[in-house]
mmCIF file of C-alpha atoms in Angstrom:
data_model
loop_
_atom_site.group_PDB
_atom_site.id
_atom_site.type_symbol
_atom_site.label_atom_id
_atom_site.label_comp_id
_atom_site.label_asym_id
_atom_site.label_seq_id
_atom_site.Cartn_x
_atom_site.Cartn_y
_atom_site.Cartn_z
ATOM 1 C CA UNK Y 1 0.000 0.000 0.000
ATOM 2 C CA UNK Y 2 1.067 3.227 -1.106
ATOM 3 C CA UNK Y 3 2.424 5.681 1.786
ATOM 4 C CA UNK Y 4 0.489 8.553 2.482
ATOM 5 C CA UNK Y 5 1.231 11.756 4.321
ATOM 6 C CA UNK Y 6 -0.953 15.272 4.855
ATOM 7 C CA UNK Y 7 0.083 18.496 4.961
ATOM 8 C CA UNK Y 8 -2.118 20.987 6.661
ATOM 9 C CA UNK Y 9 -1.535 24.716 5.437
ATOM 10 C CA UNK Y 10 -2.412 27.117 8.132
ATOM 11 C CA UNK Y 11 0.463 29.922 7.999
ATOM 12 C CA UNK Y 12 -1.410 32.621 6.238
ATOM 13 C CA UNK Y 13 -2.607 36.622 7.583
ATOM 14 C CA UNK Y 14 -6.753 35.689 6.720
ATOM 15 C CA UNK Y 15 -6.610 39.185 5.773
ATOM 16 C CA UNK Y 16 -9.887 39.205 3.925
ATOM 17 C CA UNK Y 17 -11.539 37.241 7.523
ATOM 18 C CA UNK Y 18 -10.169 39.805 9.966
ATOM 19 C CA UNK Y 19 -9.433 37.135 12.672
ATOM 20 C CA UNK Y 20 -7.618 34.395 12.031
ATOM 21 C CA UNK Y 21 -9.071 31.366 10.482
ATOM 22 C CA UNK Y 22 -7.077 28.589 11.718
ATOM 23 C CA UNK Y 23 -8.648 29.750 15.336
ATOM 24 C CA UNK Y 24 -12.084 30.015 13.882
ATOM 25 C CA UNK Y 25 -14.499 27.903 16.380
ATOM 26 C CA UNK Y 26 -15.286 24.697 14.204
ATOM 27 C CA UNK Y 27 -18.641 23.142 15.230
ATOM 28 C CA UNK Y 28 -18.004 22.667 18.983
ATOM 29 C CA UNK Y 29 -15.480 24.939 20.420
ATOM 30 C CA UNK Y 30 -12.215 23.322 18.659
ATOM 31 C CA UNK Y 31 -10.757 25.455 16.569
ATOM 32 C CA UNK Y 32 -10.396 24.673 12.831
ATOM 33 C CA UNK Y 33 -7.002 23.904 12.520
ATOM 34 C CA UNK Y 34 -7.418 21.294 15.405
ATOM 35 C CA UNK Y 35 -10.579 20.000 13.530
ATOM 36 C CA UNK Y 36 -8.303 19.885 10.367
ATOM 37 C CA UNK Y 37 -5.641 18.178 12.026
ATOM 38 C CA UNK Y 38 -8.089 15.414 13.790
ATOM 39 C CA UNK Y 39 -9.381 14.725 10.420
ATOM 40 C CA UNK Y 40 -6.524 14.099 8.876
ATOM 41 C CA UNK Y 41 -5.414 12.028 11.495
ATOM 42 C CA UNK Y 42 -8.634 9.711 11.656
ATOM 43 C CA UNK Y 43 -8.593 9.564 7.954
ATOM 44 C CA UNK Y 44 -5.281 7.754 8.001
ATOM 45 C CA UNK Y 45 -2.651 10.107 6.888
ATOM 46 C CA UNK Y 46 1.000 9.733 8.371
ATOM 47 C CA UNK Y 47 2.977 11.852 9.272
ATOM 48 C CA UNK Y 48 0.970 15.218 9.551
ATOM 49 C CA UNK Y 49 3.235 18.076 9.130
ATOM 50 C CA UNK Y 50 1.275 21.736 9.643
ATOM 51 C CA UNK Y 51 2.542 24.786 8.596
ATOM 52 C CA UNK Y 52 2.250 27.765 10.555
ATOM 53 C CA UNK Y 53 3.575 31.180 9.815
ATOM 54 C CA UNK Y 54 1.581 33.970 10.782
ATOM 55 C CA UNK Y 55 0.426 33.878 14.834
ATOM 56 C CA UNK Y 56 2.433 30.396 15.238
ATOM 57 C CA UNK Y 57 2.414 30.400 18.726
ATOM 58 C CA UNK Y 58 -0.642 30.655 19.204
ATOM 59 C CA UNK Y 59 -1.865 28.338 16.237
ATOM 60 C CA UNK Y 60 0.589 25.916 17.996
ATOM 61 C CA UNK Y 61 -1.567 25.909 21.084
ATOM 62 C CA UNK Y 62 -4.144 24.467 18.921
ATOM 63 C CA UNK Y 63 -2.291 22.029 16.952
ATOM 64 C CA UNK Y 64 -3.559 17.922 18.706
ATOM 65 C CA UNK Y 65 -0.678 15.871 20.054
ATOM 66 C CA UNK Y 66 -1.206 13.079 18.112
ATOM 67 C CA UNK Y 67 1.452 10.405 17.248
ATOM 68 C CA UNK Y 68 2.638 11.403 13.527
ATOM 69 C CA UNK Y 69 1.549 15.267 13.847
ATOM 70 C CA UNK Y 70 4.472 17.694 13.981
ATOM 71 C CA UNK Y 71 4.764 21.134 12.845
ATOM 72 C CA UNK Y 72 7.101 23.198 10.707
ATOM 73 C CA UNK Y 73 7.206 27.004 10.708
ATOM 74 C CA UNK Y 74 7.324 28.800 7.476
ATOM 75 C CA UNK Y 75 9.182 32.233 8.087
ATOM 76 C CA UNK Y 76 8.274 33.413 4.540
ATOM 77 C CA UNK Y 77 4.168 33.222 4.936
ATOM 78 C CA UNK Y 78 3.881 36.920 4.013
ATOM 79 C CA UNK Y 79 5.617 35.832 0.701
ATOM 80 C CA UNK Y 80 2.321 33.570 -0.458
ATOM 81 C CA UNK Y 81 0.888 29.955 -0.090
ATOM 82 C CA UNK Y 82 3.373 29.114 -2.016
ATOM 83 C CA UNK Y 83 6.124 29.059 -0.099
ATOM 84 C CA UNK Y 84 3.916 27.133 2.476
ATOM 85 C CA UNK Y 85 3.307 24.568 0.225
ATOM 86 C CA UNK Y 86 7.350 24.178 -0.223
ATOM 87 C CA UNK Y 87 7.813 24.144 3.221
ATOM 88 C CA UNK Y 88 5.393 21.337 3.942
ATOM 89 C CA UNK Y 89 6.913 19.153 1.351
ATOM 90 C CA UNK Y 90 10.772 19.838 2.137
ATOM 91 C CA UNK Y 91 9.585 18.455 6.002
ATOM 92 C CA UNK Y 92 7.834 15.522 4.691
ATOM 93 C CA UNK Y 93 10.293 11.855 5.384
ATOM 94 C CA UNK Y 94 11.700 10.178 2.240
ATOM 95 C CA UNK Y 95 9.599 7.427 1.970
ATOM 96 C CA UNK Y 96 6.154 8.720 0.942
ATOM 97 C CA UNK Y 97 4.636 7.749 -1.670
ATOM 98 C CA UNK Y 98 1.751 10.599 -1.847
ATOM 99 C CA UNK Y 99 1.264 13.442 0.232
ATOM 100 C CA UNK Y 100 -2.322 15.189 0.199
ATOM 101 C CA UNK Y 101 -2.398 19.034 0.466
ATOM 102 C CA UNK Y 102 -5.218 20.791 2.710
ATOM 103 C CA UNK Y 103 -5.828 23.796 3.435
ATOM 104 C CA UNK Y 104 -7.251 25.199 6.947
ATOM 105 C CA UNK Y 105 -9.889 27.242 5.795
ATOM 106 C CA UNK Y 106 -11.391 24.331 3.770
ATOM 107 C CA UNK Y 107 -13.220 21.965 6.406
ATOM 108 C CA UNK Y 108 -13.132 18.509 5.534
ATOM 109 C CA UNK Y 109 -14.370 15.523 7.123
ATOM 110 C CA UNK Y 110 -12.662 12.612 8.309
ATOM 111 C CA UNK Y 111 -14.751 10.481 6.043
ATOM 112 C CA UNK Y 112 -13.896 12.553 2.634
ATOM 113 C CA UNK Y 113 -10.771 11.974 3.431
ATOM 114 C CA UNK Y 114 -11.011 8.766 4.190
ATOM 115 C CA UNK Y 115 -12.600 8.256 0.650
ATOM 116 C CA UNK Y 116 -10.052 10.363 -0.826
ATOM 117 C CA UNK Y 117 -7.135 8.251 0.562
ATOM 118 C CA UNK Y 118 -8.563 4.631 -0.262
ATOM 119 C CA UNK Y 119 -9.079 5.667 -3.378
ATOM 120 C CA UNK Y 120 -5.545 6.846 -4.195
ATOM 121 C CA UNK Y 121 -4.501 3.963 -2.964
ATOM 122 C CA UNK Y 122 -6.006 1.623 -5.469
ATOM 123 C CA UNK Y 123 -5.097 3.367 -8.117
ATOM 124 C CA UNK Y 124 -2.461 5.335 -6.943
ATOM 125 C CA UNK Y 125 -2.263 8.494 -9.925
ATOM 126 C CA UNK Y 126 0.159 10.954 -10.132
ATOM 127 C CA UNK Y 127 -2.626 13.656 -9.177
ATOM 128 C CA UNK Y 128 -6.331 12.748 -6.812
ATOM 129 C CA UNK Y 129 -8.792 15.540 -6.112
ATOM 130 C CA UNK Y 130 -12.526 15.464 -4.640
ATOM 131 C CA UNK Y 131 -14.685 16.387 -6.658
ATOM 132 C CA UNK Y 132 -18.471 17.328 -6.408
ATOM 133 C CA UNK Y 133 -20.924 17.037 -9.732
ATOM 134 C CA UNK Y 134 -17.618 16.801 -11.573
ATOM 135 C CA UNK Y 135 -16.114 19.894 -10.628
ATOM 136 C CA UNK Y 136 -12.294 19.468 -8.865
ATOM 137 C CA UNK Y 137 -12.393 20.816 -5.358
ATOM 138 C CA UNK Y 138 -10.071 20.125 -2.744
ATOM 139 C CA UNK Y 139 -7.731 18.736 -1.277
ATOM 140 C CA UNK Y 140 -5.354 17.307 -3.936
ATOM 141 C CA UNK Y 141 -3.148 14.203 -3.669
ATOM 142 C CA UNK Y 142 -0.218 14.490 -5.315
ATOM 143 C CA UNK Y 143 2.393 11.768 -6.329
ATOM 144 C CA UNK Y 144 5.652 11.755 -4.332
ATOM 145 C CA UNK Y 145 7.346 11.901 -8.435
ATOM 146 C CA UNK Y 146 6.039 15.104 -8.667
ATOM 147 C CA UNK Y 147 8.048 16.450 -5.866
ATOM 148 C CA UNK Y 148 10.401 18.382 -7.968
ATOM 149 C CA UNK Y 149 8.065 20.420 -9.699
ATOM 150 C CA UNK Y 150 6.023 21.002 -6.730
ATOM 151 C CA UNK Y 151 9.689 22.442 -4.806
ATOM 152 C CA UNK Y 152 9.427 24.696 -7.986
ATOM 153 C CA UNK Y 153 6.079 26.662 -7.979
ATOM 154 C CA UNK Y 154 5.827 30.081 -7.733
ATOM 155 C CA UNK Y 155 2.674 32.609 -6.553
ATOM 156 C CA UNK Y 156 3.763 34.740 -9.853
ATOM 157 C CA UNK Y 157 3.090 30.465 -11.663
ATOM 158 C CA UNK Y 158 -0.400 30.270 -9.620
ATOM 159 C CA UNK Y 159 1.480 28.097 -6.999
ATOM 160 C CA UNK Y 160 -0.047 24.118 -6.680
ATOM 161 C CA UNK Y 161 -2.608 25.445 -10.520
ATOM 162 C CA UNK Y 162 0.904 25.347 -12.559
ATOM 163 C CA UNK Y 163 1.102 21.609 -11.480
ATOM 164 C CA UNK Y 164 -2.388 20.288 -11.784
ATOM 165 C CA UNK Y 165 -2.924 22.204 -14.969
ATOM 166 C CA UNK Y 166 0.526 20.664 -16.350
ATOM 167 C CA UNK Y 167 -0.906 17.173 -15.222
ATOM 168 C CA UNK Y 168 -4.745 17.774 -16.204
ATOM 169 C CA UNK Y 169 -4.645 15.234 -18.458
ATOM 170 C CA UNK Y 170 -3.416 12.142 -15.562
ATOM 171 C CA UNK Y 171 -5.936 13.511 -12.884
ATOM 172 C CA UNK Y 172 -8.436 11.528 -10.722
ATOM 173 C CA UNK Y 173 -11.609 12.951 -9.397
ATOM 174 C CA UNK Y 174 -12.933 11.665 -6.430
ATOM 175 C CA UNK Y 175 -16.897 12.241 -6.284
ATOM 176 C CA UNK Y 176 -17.874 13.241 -3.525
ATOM 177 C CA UNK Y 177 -21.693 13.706 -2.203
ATOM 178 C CA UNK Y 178 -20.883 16.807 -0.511
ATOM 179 C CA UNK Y 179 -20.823 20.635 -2.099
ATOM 180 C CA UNK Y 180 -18.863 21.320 0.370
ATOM 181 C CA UNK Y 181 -16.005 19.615 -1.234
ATOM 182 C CA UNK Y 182 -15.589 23.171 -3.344
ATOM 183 C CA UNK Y 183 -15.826 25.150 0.020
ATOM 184 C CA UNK Y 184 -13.327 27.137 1.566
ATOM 185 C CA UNK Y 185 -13.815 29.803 3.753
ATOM 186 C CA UNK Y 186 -11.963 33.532 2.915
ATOM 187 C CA UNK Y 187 -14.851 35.999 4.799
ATOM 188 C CA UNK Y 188 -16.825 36.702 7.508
ATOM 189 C CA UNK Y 189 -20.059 35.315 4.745
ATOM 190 C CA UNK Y 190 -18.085 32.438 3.533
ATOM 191 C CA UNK Y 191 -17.802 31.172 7.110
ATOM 192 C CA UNK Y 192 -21.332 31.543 8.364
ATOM 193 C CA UNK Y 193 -22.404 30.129 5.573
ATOM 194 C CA UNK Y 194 -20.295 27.254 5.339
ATOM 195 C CA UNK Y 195 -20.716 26.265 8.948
ATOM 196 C CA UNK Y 196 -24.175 26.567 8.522
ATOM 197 C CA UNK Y 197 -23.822 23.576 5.768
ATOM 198 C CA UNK Y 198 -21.572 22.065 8.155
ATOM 199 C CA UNK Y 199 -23.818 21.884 10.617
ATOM 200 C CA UNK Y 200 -26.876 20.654 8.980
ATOM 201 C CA UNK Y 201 -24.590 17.654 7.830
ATOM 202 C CA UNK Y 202 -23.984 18.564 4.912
ATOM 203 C CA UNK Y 203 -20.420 18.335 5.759
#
């Protein structure tokens, strides 16, 4: 079975939220990075590397001690998502096979992921992506052979796009019976209205 790792992204400003988002109370009183974190975890990723940046000590706080979570802090955050992304994958051990990429702000259950993950690994492509009614969403799993060009994107290159749109051809969608596998949360609106989704189970 293929090896497969997650990288949680939660090193951004949320400039456009006003608060940060990785704090953001996630159904109970957890915060969304922890809820993040948890679902990776459950959904059978290993190791969990999250990036923090921006308000690290206090996003560590937050972070579960679970065997296979660490963190890595990404002093270039104000630089773009990018550099995140390179970050994540330069922590990640040398035997993966797959790594999936998530970002805080877009909640995902333990059991998307779960479907994302044994579906990779029967088929095991060099790109994976949930997908509602057709449509990619996120997150993206992303062949440990495509390492190199991943160390290489840019923000100026649309980061992670340059790499799925060079690959479109070799991609796997994952349907998923959720919307909310296109959801991510960048306001004050997108928030209320995705917990709101969230917590009429649509999530």
């Amino acid at each position: 079975m293929p090896k497969l790792a997650g990288i949680l992204l939660a090193a951004g400003e949320s400039t456009r939220m006003g608060s940060n988002k990785a704090l953001l109370p996630w159904l109970t009183t957890e915060s969304l990075v922890s809820f993040q974190t948890r679902s990776l975890y459950a959904a059978g990723f290993d190791p969990i590397i999250v990036v923090l940046g921006y308000d690290a000590d206090l996003i560590q706080l937050n972070v579960p001690q679970l065997p296979g979570v660490r963190t890595t802090r990404n002093h270039c955050y104000h630089q773009g998502r990018s550099t995140s992304v390179i970050s994540g994958i330069k922590s990640l051990p040398s035997d993966i096979d797959a790594v999936t990429i998530l970002n805080v702000d877009s909640p995902r259950t333990p059991e998307m992921l779960t479907q994302l993950r044994e579906a990779y690994e029967k088929s095991a492509p060099l790109l994976m992506v949930l997908s509602y009614r057709g449509t990619p969403g996120h997150p993206w799993i992303f062949s440990t052979k495509l390492t190199a060009e991943i160390l290489a994107i840019t923000e100026e290159g649309r980061g992670l796009r340059e790499v799925e749109h060079r690959h479109e051809s070799e991609q796997h969608l994952v349907e998923s019976n959720s919307p909310l596998a296109l959801a991510n949360i960048n306001t004050v609106a997108e928030y209320s209205s995705v917990l709101k989704l969230a917590q009429d189970g649509s999530l």
